[in-house]
PDB file of N, CA, C and O in Angstrom:
ATOM      1  N   MET A 234     -11.554  18.359  -7.983  1.00 43.00           N
ATOM      2  CA  MET A 234     -11.535  17.256  -7.048  1.00 43.00           C
ATOM      3  C   MET A 234     -10.403  16.313  -7.465  1.00 43.00           C
ATOM      4  O   MET A 234     -10.292  15.931  -8.611  1.00 43.00           O
ATOM      5  N   ARG A 235      -9.600  15.947  -6.512  1.00 53.00           N
ATOM      6  CA  ARG A 235      -8.511  15.022  -6.788  1.00 53.00           C
ATOM      7  C   ARG A 235      -8.894  13.648  -6.268  1.00 53.00           C
ATOM      8  O   ARG A 235      -9.631  13.505  -5.324  1.00 53.00           O
ATOM      9  N   GLY A 236      -8.357  12.645  -6.879  1.00 53.00           N
ATOM     10  CA  GLY A 236      -8.620  11.283  -6.453  1.00 53.00           C
ATOM     11  C   GLY A 236      -8.352  10.316  -7.577  1.00 53.00           C
ATOM     12  O   GLY A 236      -7.967  10.698  -8.676  1.00 53.00           O
ATOM     13  N   LEU A 237      -8.556   9.077  -7.289  1.00 50.00           N
ATOM     14  CA  LEU A 237      -8.324   8.016  -8.257  1.00 50.00           C
ATOM     15  C   LEU A 237      -9.671   7.584  -8.830  1.00 50.00           C
ATOM     16  O   LEU A 237     -10.576   7.238  -8.080  1.00 50.00           O
ATOM     17  N   ALA A 238      -9.800   7.624 -10.131  1.00 53.00           N
ATOM     18  CA  ALA A 238     -11.036   7.186 -10.757  1.00 53.00           C
ATOM     19  C   ALA A 238     -11.008   5.675 -10.904  1.00 53.00           C
ATOM     20  O   ALA A 238      -9.973   5.097 -11.181  1.00 53.00           O
ATOM     21  N   CYS A 239     -12.132   5.047 -10.698  1.00 54.00           N
ATOM     22  CA  CYS A 239     -12.196   3.595 -10.823  1.00 54.00           C
ATOM     23  C   CYS A 239     -11.964   3.136 -12.251  1.00 54.00           C
ATOM     24  O   CYS A 239     -11.661   1.989 -12.487  1.00 54.00           O
ATOM     25  N   SER A 240     -12.068   4.034 -13.196  1.00 54.00           N
ATOM     26  CA  SER A 240     -11.832   3.656 -14.581  1.00 54.00           C
ATOM     27  C   SER A 240     -10.378   3.252 -14.805  1.00 54.00           C
ATOM     28  O   SER A 240     -10.037   2.709 -15.843  1.00 54.00           O
ATOM     29  N   ASP A 241      -9.513   3.504 -13.819  1.00 57.00           N
ATOM     30  CA  ASP A 241      -8.115   3.088 -13.913  1.00 57.00           C
ATOM     31  C   ASP A 241      -7.966   1.578 -13.762  1.00 57.00           C
ATOM     32  O   ASP A 241      -6.896   1.037 -13.982  1.00 57.00           O
ATOM     33  N   PHE A 242      -9.038   0.894 -13.371  1.00 62.00           N
ATOM     34  CA  PHE A 242      -8.997  -0.548 -13.165  1.00 62.00           C
ATOM     35  C   PHE A 242      -9.533  -1.263 -14.398  1.00 62.00           C
ATOM     36  O   PHE A 242     -10.379  -0.752 -15.093  1.00 62.00           O
ATOM     37  N   ARG A 243      -9.048  -2.478 -14.611  1.00 66.00           N
ATOM     38  CA  ARG A 243      -9.508  -3.267 -15.749  1.00 66.00           C
ATOM     39  C   ARG A 243      -9.894  -4.671 -15.289  1.00 66.00           C
ATOM     40  O   ARG A 243      -9.248  -5.233 -14.429  1.00 66.00           O
ATOM     41  N   ALA A 244     -10.893  -5.217 -15.920  1.00 69.00           N
ATOM     42  CA  ALA A 244     -11.271  -6.605 -15.692  1.00 69.00           C
ATOM     43  C   ALA A 244     -10.721  -7.423 -16.848  1.00 69.00           C
ATOM     44  O   ALA A 244     -10.913  -7.075 -18.008  1.00 69.00           O
ATOM     45  N   THR A 245      -9.998  -8.483 -16.518  1.00 72.00           N
ATOM     46  CA  THR A 245      -9.400  -9.312 -17.564  1.00 72.00           C
ATOM     47  C   THR A 245      -9.575 -10.787 -17.237  1.00 72.00           C
ATOM     48  O   THR A 245      -9.255 -11.208 -16.142  1.00 72.00           O
ATOM     49  N   PRO A 246     -10.054 -11.552 -18.197  1.00 75.00           N
ATOM     50  CA  PRO A 246     -10.143 -12.998 -17.977  1.00 75.00           C
ATOM     51  C   PRO A 246      -8.735 -13.584 -17.820  1.00 75.00           C
ATOM     52  O   PRO A 246      -7.796 -13.135 -18.488  1.00 75.00           O
ATOM     53  N   THR A 247      -8.596 -14.545 -16.931  1.00 77.00           N
ATOM     54  CA  THR A 247      -7.289 -15.151 -16.704  1.00 77.00           C
ATOM     55  C   THR A 247      -7.429 -16.604 -16.281  1.00 77.00           C
ATOM     56  O   THR A 247      -8.424 -16.976 -15.666  1.00 77.00           O
ATOM     57  N   ALA A 248      -6.445 -17.393 -16.599  1.00 79.00           N
ATOM     58  CA  ALA A 248      -6.410 -18.789 -16.153  1.00 79.00           C
ATOM     59  C   ALA A 248      -5.591 -18.919 -14.874  1.00 79.00           C
ATOM     60  O   ALA A 248      -5.604 -19.952 -14.226  1.00 79.00           O
ATOM     61  N   ALA A 249      -4.876 -17.843 -14.517  1.00 82.00           N
ATOM     62  CA  ALA A 249      -4.022 -17.857 -13.323  1.00 82.00           C
ATOM     63  C   ALA A 249      -4.337 -16.637 -12.458  1.00 82.00           C
ATOM     64  O   ALA A 249      -3.667 -15.612 -12.546  1.00 82.00           O
ATOM     65  N   PRO A 250      -5.370 -16.713 -11.610  1.00 79.00           N
ATOM     66  CA  PRO A 250      -5.759 -15.574 -10.774  1.00 79.00           C
ATOM     67  C   PRO A 250      -4.621 -15.117  -9.866  1.00 79.00           C
ATOM     68  O   PRO A 250      -3.836 -15.921  -9.390  1.00 79.00           O
ATOM     69  N   ASP A 251      -4.531 -13.815  -9.657  1.00 79.00           N
ATOM     70  CA  ASP A 251      -3.503 -13.215  -8.815  1.00 79.00           C
ATOM     71  C   ASP A 251      -4.181 -12.329  -7.774  1.00 79.00           C
ATOM     72  O   ASP A 251      -4.448 -11.159  -8.027  1.00 79.00           O
ATOM     73  N   ASN A 252      -4.467 -12.893  -6.608  1.00 76.00           N
ATOM     74  CA  ASN A 252      -5.144 -12.141  -5.553  1.00 76.00           C
ATOM     75  C   ASN A 252      -4.242 -11.117  -4.873  1.00 76.00           C
ATOM     76  O   ASN A 252      -4.729 -10.289  -4.121  1.00 76.00           O
ATOM     77  N   GLU A 253      -2.952 -11.169  -5.128  1.00 78.00           N
ATOM     78  CA  GLU A 253      -2.043 -10.190  -4.553  1.00 78.00           C
ATOM     79  C   GLU A 253      -2.148  -8.847  -5.272  1.00 78.00           C
ATOM     80  O   GLU A 253      -2.049  -7.798  -4.667  1.00 78.00           O
ATOM     81  N   ARG A 254      -2.324  -8.878  -6.571  1.00 75.00           N
ATOM     82  CA  ARG A 254      -2.366  -7.647  -7.365  1.00 75.00           C
ATOM     83  C   ARG A 254      -3.718  -7.405  -7.999  1.00 75.00           C
ATOM     84  O   ARG A 254      -3.877  -6.485  -8.799  1.00 75.00           O
ATOM     85  N   GLY A 255      -4.699  -8.213  -7.669  1.00 77.00           N
ATOM     86  CA  GLY A 255      -6.020  -8.049  -8.264  1.00 77.00           C
ATOM     87  C   GLY A 255      -7.092  -8.722  -7.448  1.00 77.00           C
ATOM     88  O   GLY A 255      -6.828  -9.283  -6.400  1.00 77.00           O
ATOM     89  N   VAL A 256      -8.285  -8.626  -7.924  1.00 78.00           N
ATOM     90  CA  VAL A 256      -9.441  -9.265  -7.302  1.00 78.00           C
ATOM     91  C   VAL A 256      -9.840 -10.402  -8.224  1.00 78.00           C
ATOM     92  O   VAL A 256     -10.245 -10.166  -9.361  1.00 78.00           O
ATOM     93  N   ALA A 257      -9.687 -11.632  -7.758  1.00 80.00           N
ATOM     94  CA  ALA A 257      -9.992 -12.800  -8.592  1.00 80.00           C
ATOM     95  C   ALA A 257     -11.299 -13.428  -8.138  1.00 80.00           C
ATOM     96  O   ALA A 257     -11.542 -13.599  -6.948  1.00 80.00           O
ATOM     97  N   VAL A 258     -12.111 -13.760  -9.116  1.00 81.00           N
ATOM     98  CA  VAL A 258     -13.376 -14.429  -8.842  1.00 81.00           C
ATOM     99  C   VAL A 258     -13.655 -15.369 -10.008  1.00 81.00           C
ATOM    100  O   VAL A 258     -13.377 -15.044 -11.157  1.00 81.00           O
ATOM    101  N   GLU A 259     -14.157 -16.554  -9.692  1.00 82.00           N
ATOM    102  CA  GLU A 259     -14.490 -17.503 -10.750  1.00 82.00           C
ATOM    103  C   GLU A 259     -15.914 -17.242 -11.218  1.00 82.00           C
ATOM    104  O   GLU A 259     -16.845 -17.156 -10.408  1.00 82.00           O
ATOM    105  N   ILE A 260     -16.084 -17.119 -12.517  1.00 82.00           N
ATOM    106  CA  ILE A 260     -17.393 -16.856 -13.116  1.00 82.00           C
ATOM    107  C   ILE A 260     -17.610 -17.910 -14.189  1.00 82.00           C
ATOM    108  O   ILE A 260     -16.762 -18.092 -15.064  1.00 82.00           O
ATOM    109  N   SER A 261     -18.727 -18.590 -14.112  1.00 85.00           N
ATOM    110  CA  SER A 261     -18.944 -19.774 -14.955  1.00 85.00           C
ATOM    111  C   SER A 261     -19.257 -19.476 -16.423  1.00 85.00           C
ATOM    112  O   SER A 261     -18.985 -20.305 -17.282  1.00 85.00           O
ATOM    113  N   THR A 262     -19.837 -18.322 -16.717  1.00 87.00           N
ATOM    114  CA  THR A 262     -20.185 -18.035 -18.108  1.00 87.00           C
ATOM    115  C   THR A 262     -19.793 -16.602 -18.466  1.00 87.00           C
ATOM    116  O   THR A 262     -19.653 -15.743 -17.593  1.00 87.00           O
ATOM    117  N   GLU A 263     -19.662 -16.366 -19.757  1.00 85.00           N
ATOM    118  CA  GLU A 263     -19.353 -15.007 -20.219  1.00 85.00           C
ATOM    119  C   GLU A 263     -20.512 -14.062 -19.923  1.00 85.00           C
ATOM    120  O   GLU A 263     -20.301 -12.889 -19.629  1.00 85.00           O
ATOM    121  N   GLU A 264     -21.724 -14.567 -19.975  1.00 89.00           N
ATOM    122  CA  GLU A 264     -22.896 -13.740 -19.679  1.00 89.00           C
ATOM    123  C   GLU A 264     -22.860 -13.244 -18.235  1.00 89.00           C
ATOM    124  O   GLU A 264     -23.106 -12.063 -17.965  1.00 89.00           O
ATOM    125  N   LEU A 265     -22.543 -14.139 -17.303  1.00 86.00           N
ATOM    126  CA  LEU A 265     -22.440 -13.729 -15.896  1.00 86.00           C
ATOM    127  C   LEU A 265     -21.284 -12.758 -15.692  1.00 86.00           C
ATOM    128  O   LEU A 265     -21.388 -11.807 -14.917  1.00 86.00           O
ATOM    129  N   ARG A 266     -20.178 -12.973 -16.407  1.00 82.00           N
ATOM    130  CA  ARG A 266     -19.038 -12.055 -16.327  1.00 82.00           C
ATOM    131  C   ARG A 266     -19.451 -10.665 -16.807  1.00 82.00           C
ATOM    132  O   ARG A 266     -19.174  -9.663 -16.151  1.00 82.00           O
ATOM    133  N   ASP A 267     -20.143 -10.624 -17.937  1.00 84.00           N
ATOM    134  CA  ASP A 267     -20.571  -9.338 -18.484  1.00 84.00           C
ATOM    135  C   ASP A 267     -21.549  -8.638 -17.554  1.00 84.00           C
ATOM    136  O   ASP A 267     -21.514  -7.404 -17.412  1.00 84.00           O
ATOM    137  N   THR A 268     -22.406  -9.407 -16.894  1.00 86.00           N
ATOM    138  CA  THR A 268     -23.345  -8.838 -15.927  1.00 86.00           C
ATOM    139  C   THR A 268     -22.590  -8.216 -14.765  1.00 86.00           C
ATOM    140  O   THR A 268     -22.897  -7.096 -14.333  1.00 86.00           O
ATOM    141  N   LEU A 269     -21.586  -8.931 -14.249  1.00 82.00           N
ATOM    142  CA  LEU A 269     -20.789  -8.391 -13.149  1.00 82.00           C
ATOM    143  C   LEU A 269     -20.051  -7.127 -13.585  1.00 82.00           C
ATOM    144  O   LEU A 269     -20.011  -6.135 -12.845  1.00 82.00           O
ATOM    145  N   LEU A 270     -19.485  -7.122 -14.774  1.00 81.00           N
ATOM    146  CA  LEU A 270     -18.789  -5.932 -15.266  1.00 81.00           C
ATOM    147  C   LEU A 270     -19.744  -4.742 -15.353  1.00 81.00           C
ATOM    148  O   LEU A 270     -19.375  -3.616 -15.003  1.00 81.00           O
ATOM    149  N   GLN A 271     -20.966  -4.983 -15.796  1.00 84.00           N
ATOM    150  CA  GLN A 271     -21.950  -3.898 -15.861  1.00 84.00           C
ATOM    151  C   GLN A 271     -22.298  -3.393 -14.467  1.00 84.00           C
ATOM    152  O   GLN A 271     -22.431  -2.197 -14.237  1.00 84.00           O
ATOM    153  N   GLN A 272     -22.448  -4.317 -13.507  1.00 85.00           N
ATOM    154  CA  GLN A 272     -22.723  -3.917 -12.125  1.00 85.00           C
ATOM    155  C   GLN A 272     -21.578  -3.076 -11.567  1.00 85.00           C
ATOM    156  O   GLN A 272     -21.813  -2.072 -10.887  1.00 85.00           O
ATOM    157  N   LEU A 273     -20.340  -3.478 -11.857  1.00 83.00           N
ATOM    158  CA  LEU A 273     -19.179  -2.710 -11.400  1.00 83.00           C
ATOM    159  C   LEU A 273     -19.185  -1.313 -12.005  1.00 83.00           C
ATOM    160  O   LEU A 273     -18.948  -0.321 -11.300  1.00 83.00           O
ATOM    161  N   GLU A 274     -19.463  -1.238 -13.299  1.00 81.00           N
ATOM    162  CA  GLU A 274     -19.512   0.058 -13.967  1.00 81.00           C
ATOM    163  C   GLU A 274     -20.603   0.943 -13.371  1.00 81.00           C
ATOM    164  O   GLU A 274     -20.383   2.122 -13.102  1.00 81.00           O
ATOM    165  N   ASN A 275     -21.782   0.358 -13.139  1.00 85.00           N
ATOM    166  CA  ASN A 275     -22.892   1.126 -12.575  1.00 85.00           C
ATOM    167  C   ASN A 275     -22.571   1.614 -11.167  1.00 85.00           C
ATOM    168  O   ASN A 275     -22.896   2.744 -10.805  1.00 85.00           O
ATOM    169  N   HIS A 276     -21.952   0.771 -10.375  1.00 85.00           N
ATOM    170  CA  HIS A 276     -21.692   1.101  -8.969  1.00 85.00           C
ATOM    171  C   HIS A 276     -20.502   2.052  -8.801  1.00 85.00           C
ATOM    172  O   HIS A 276     -20.555   2.981  -8.005  1.00 85.00           O
ATOM    173  N   PHE A 277     -19.432   1.810  -9.552  1.00 82.00           N
ATOM    174  CA  PHE A 277     -18.203   2.560  -9.337  1.00 82.00           C
ATOM    175  C   PHE A 277     -17.900   3.617 -10.395  1.00 82.00           C
ATOM    176  O   PHE A 277     -16.965   4.391 -10.241  1.00 82.00           O
ATOM    177  N   GLY A 278     -18.670   3.651 -11.474  1.00 76.00           N
ATOM    178  CA  GLY A 278     -18.368   4.538 -12.590  1.00 76.00           C
ATOM    179  C   GLY A 278     -18.133   5.992 -12.215  1.00 76.00           C
ATOM    180  O   GLY A 278     -17.216   6.628 -12.715  1.00 76.00           O
ATOM    181  N   ALA A 279     -18.926   6.529 -11.344  1.00 78.00           N
ATOM    182  CA  ALA A 279     -18.810   7.946 -10.992  1.00 78.00           C
ATOM    183  C   ALA A 279     -18.048   8.189  -9.692  1.00 78.00           C
ATOM    184  O   ALA A 279     -17.816   9.332  -9.312  1.00 78.00           O
ATOM    185  N   LYS A 280     -17.655   7.128  -9.006  1.00 80.00           N
ATOM    186  CA  LYS A 280     -16.969   7.292  -7.720  1.00 80.00           C
ATOM    187  C   LYS A 280     -15.509   7.650  -7.915  1.00 80.00           C
ATOM    188  O   LYS A 280     -14.887   7.297  -8.895  1.00 80.00           O
ATOM    189  N   ARG A 281     -14.989   8.367  -6.934  1.00 81.00           N
ATOM    190  CA  ARG A 281     -13.568   8.697  -6.914  1.00 81.00           C
ATOM    191  C   ARG A 281     -13.031   8.306  -5.541  1.00 81.00           C
ATOM    192  O   ARG A 281     -13.738   8.364  -4.557  1.00 81.00           O
ATOM    193  N   PHE A 282     -11.785   7.902  -5.518  1.00 80.00           N
ATOM    194  CA  PHE A 282     -11.145   7.460  -4.288  1.00 80.00           C
ATOM    195  C   PHE A 282      -9.907   8.299  -4.030  1.00 80.00           C
ATOM    196  O   PHE A 282      -9.286   8.806  -4.961  1.00 80.00           O
ATOM    197  N   THR A 283      -9.547   8.418  -2.771  1.00 80.00           N
ATOM    198  CA  THR A 283      -8.375   9.221  -2.426  1.00 80.00           C
ATOM    199  C   THR A 283      -7.073   8.465  -2.646  1.00 80.00           C
ATOM    200  O   THR A 283      -6.023   9.080  -2.776  1.00 80.00           O
ATOM    201  N   ASN A 284      -7.147   7.134  -2.680  1.00 79.00           N
ATOM    202  CA  ASN A 284      -5.930   6.351  -2.932  1.00 79.00           C
ATOM    203  C   ASN A 284      -6.288   4.991  -3.523  1.00 79.00           C
ATOM    204  O   ASN A 284      -7.426   4.540  -3.444  1.00 79.00           O
ATOM    205  N   ALA A 285      -5.295   4.353  -4.108  1.00 78.00           N
ATOM    206  CA  ALA A 285      -5.511   3.076  -4.787  1.00 78.00           C
ATOM    207  C   ALA A 285      -5.931   1.977  -3.830  1.00 78.00           C
ATOM    208  O   ALA A 285      -6.729   1.108  -4.185  1.00 78.00           O
ATOM    209  N   ALA A 286      -5.413   1.976  -2.615  1.00 82.00           N
ATOM    210  CA  ALA A 286      -5.767   0.932  -1.646  1.00 82.00           C
ATOM    211  C   ALA A 286      -7.257   0.979  -1.313  1.00 82.00           C
ATOM    212  O   ALA A 286      -7.910  -0.061  -1.221  1.00 82.00           O
ATOM    213  N   ASP A 287      -7.785   2.170  -1.135  1.00 85.00           N
ATOM    214  CA  ASP A 287      -9.209   2.321  -0.844  1.00 85.00           C
ATOM    215  C   ASP A 287     -10.053   1.827  -2.017  1.00 85.00           C
ATOM    216  O   ASP A 287     -11.044   1.116  -1.838  1.00 85.00           O
ATOM    217  N   ALA A 288      -9.648   2.175  -3.220  1.00 82.00           N
ATOM    218  CA  ALA A 288     -10.372   1.729  -4.417  1.00 82.00           C
ATOM    219  C   ALA A 288     -10.313   0.211  -4.535  1.00 82.00           C
ATOM    220  O   ALA A 288     -11.327  -0.447  -4.776  1.00 82.00           O
ATOM    221  N   PHE A 289      -9.126  -0.355  -4.355  1.00 82.00           N
ATOM    222  CA  PHE A 289      -8.958  -1.804  -4.459  1.00 82.00           C
ATOM    223  C   PHE A 289      -9.830  -2.521  -3.437  1.00 82.00           C
ATOM    224  O   PHE A 289     -10.551  -3.463  -3.776  1.00 82.00           O
ATOM    225  N   ASP A 290      -9.788  -2.063  -2.183  1.00 87.00           N
ATOM    226  CA  ASP A 290     -10.588  -2.705  -1.129  1.00 87.00           C
ATOM    227  C   ASP A 290     -12.081  -2.583  -1.401  1.00 87.00           C
ATOM    228  O   ASP A 290     -12.843  -3.515  -1.136  1.00 87.00           O
ATOM    229  N   SER A 291     -12.510  -1.463  -1.942  1.00 88.00           N
ATOM    230  CA  SER A 291     -13.932  -1.266  -2.253  1.00 88.00           C
ATOM    231  C   SER A 291     -14.393  -2.204  -3.361  1.00 88.00           C
ATOM    232  O   SER A 291     -15.454  -2.826  -3.258  1.00 88.00           O
ATOM    233  N   VAL A 292     -13.593  -2.317  -4.412  1.00 85.00           N
ATOM    234  CA  VAL A 292     -13.944  -3.214  -5.514  1.00 85.00           C
ATOM    235  C   VAL A 292     -13.906  -4.665  -5.040  1.00 85.00           C
ATOM    236  O   VAL A 292     -14.802  -5.454  -5.348  1.00 85.00           O
ATOM    237  N   LYS A 293     -12.899  -5.018  -4.251  1.00 86.00           N
ATOM    238  CA  LYS A 293     -12.768  -6.384  -3.728  1.00 86.00           C
ATOM    239  C   LYS A 293     -13.989  -6.748  -2.876  1.00 86.00           C
ATOM    240  O   LYS A 293     -14.558  -7.835  -3.029  1.00 86.00           O
ATOM    241  N   ALA A 294     -14.415  -5.858  -1.995  1.00 90.00           N
ATOM    242  CA  ALA A 294     -15.585  -6.117  -1.146  1.00 90.00           C
ATOM    243  C   ALA A 294     -16.851  -6.258  -1.988  1.00 90.00           C
ATOM    244  O   ALA A 294     -17.682  -7.138  -1.738  1.00 90.00           O
ATOM    245  N   PHE A 295     -16.997  -5.420  -3.008  1.00 88.00           N
ATOM    246  CA  PHE A 295     -18.166  -5.482  -3.885  1.00 88.00           C
ATOM    247  C   PHE A 295     -18.227  -6.827  -4.602  1.00 88.00           C
ATOM    248  O   PHE A 295     -19.261  -7.483  -4.635  1.00 88.00           O
ATOM    249  N   VAL A 296     -17.104  -7.258  -5.161  1.00 84.00           N
ATOM    250  CA  VAL A 296     -17.055  -8.522  -5.895  1.00 84.00           C
ATOM    251  C   VAL A 296     -17.294  -9.696  -4.956  1.00 84.00           C
ATOM    252  O   VAL A 296     -18.044 -10.621  -5.281  1.00 84.00           O
ATOM    253  N   ALA A 297     -16.688  -9.658  -3.777  1.00 83.00           N
ATOM    254  CA  ALA A 297     -16.884 -10.749  -2.796  1.00 83.00           C
ATOM    255  C   ALA A 297     -18.353 -10.852  -2.391  1.00 83.00           C
ATOM    256  O   ALA A 297     -18.903 -11.955  -2.303  1.00 83.00           O
ATOM    257  N   ASP A 298     -18.990  -9.709  -2.182  1.00 86.00           N
ATOM    258  CA  ASP A 298     -20.409  -9.709  -1.811  1.00 86.00           C
ATOM    259  C   ASP A 298     -21.279 -10.276  -2.924  1.00 86.00           C
ATOM    260  O   ASP A 298     -22.139 -11.112  -2.680  1.00 86.00           O
ATOM    261  N   ARG A 299     -21.029  -9.869  -4.164  1.00 79.00           N
ATOM    262  CA  ARG A 299     -21.804 -10.372  -5.296  1.00 79.00           C
ATOM    263  C   ARG A 299     -21.558 -11.872  -5.500  1.00 79.00           C
ATOM    264  O   ARG A 299     -22.471 -12.617  -5.833  1.00 79.00           O
ATOM    265  N   SER A 300     -20.327 -12.312  -5.313  1.00 75.00           N
ATOM    266  CA  SER A 300     -19.994 -13.726  -5.493  1.00 75.00           C
ATOM    267  C   SER A 300     -20.660 -14.590  -4.418  1.00 75.00           C
ATOM    268  O   SER A 300     -21.104 -15.696  -4.709  1.00 75.00           O
ATOM    269  N   ALA A 301     -20.731 -14.095  -3.218  1.00 76.00           N
ATOM    270  CA  ALA A 301     -21.367 -14.832  -2.118  1.00 76.00           C
ATOM    271  C   ALA A 301     -22.855 -15.028  -2.361  1.00 76.00           C
ATOM    272  O   ALA A 301     -23.440 -16.020  -1.951  1.00 76.00           O
ATOM    273  N   ARG A 302     -23.466 -14.077  -3.053  1.00 77.00           N
ATOM    274  CA  ARG A 302     -24.899 -14.167  -3.350  1.00 77.00           C
ATOM    275  C   ARG A 302     -25.201 -15.152  -4.477  1.00 77.00           C
ATOM    276  O   ARG A 302     -26.318 -15.589  -4.622  1.00 77.00           O
ATOM    277  N   GLY A 303     -24.172 -15.424  -5.288  1.00 63.00           N
ATOM    278  CA  GLY A 303     -24.372 -16.385  -6.369  1.00 63.00           C
ATOM    279  C   GLY A 303     -24.657 -15.828  -7.644  1.00 63.00           C
ATOM    280  O   GLY A 303     -25.078 -15.194  -8.346  1.00 63.00           O
TER     281      GLY A 303
END
């Protein structure tokens, strides 16, 4: 099976979010950040995508949905 594995993506803390090349979300504590990272790993760990744009949009939608819920 060919495709892009989500493991090609990295989550990195930053003081200067870049929504053009990444998915930026403000997280108030390290505990909440770690929880989100675990959710991302659980949801996307085994998924494969046919291209980077599809993977990026999927991760962006997932993070936006989780952020909207609080």
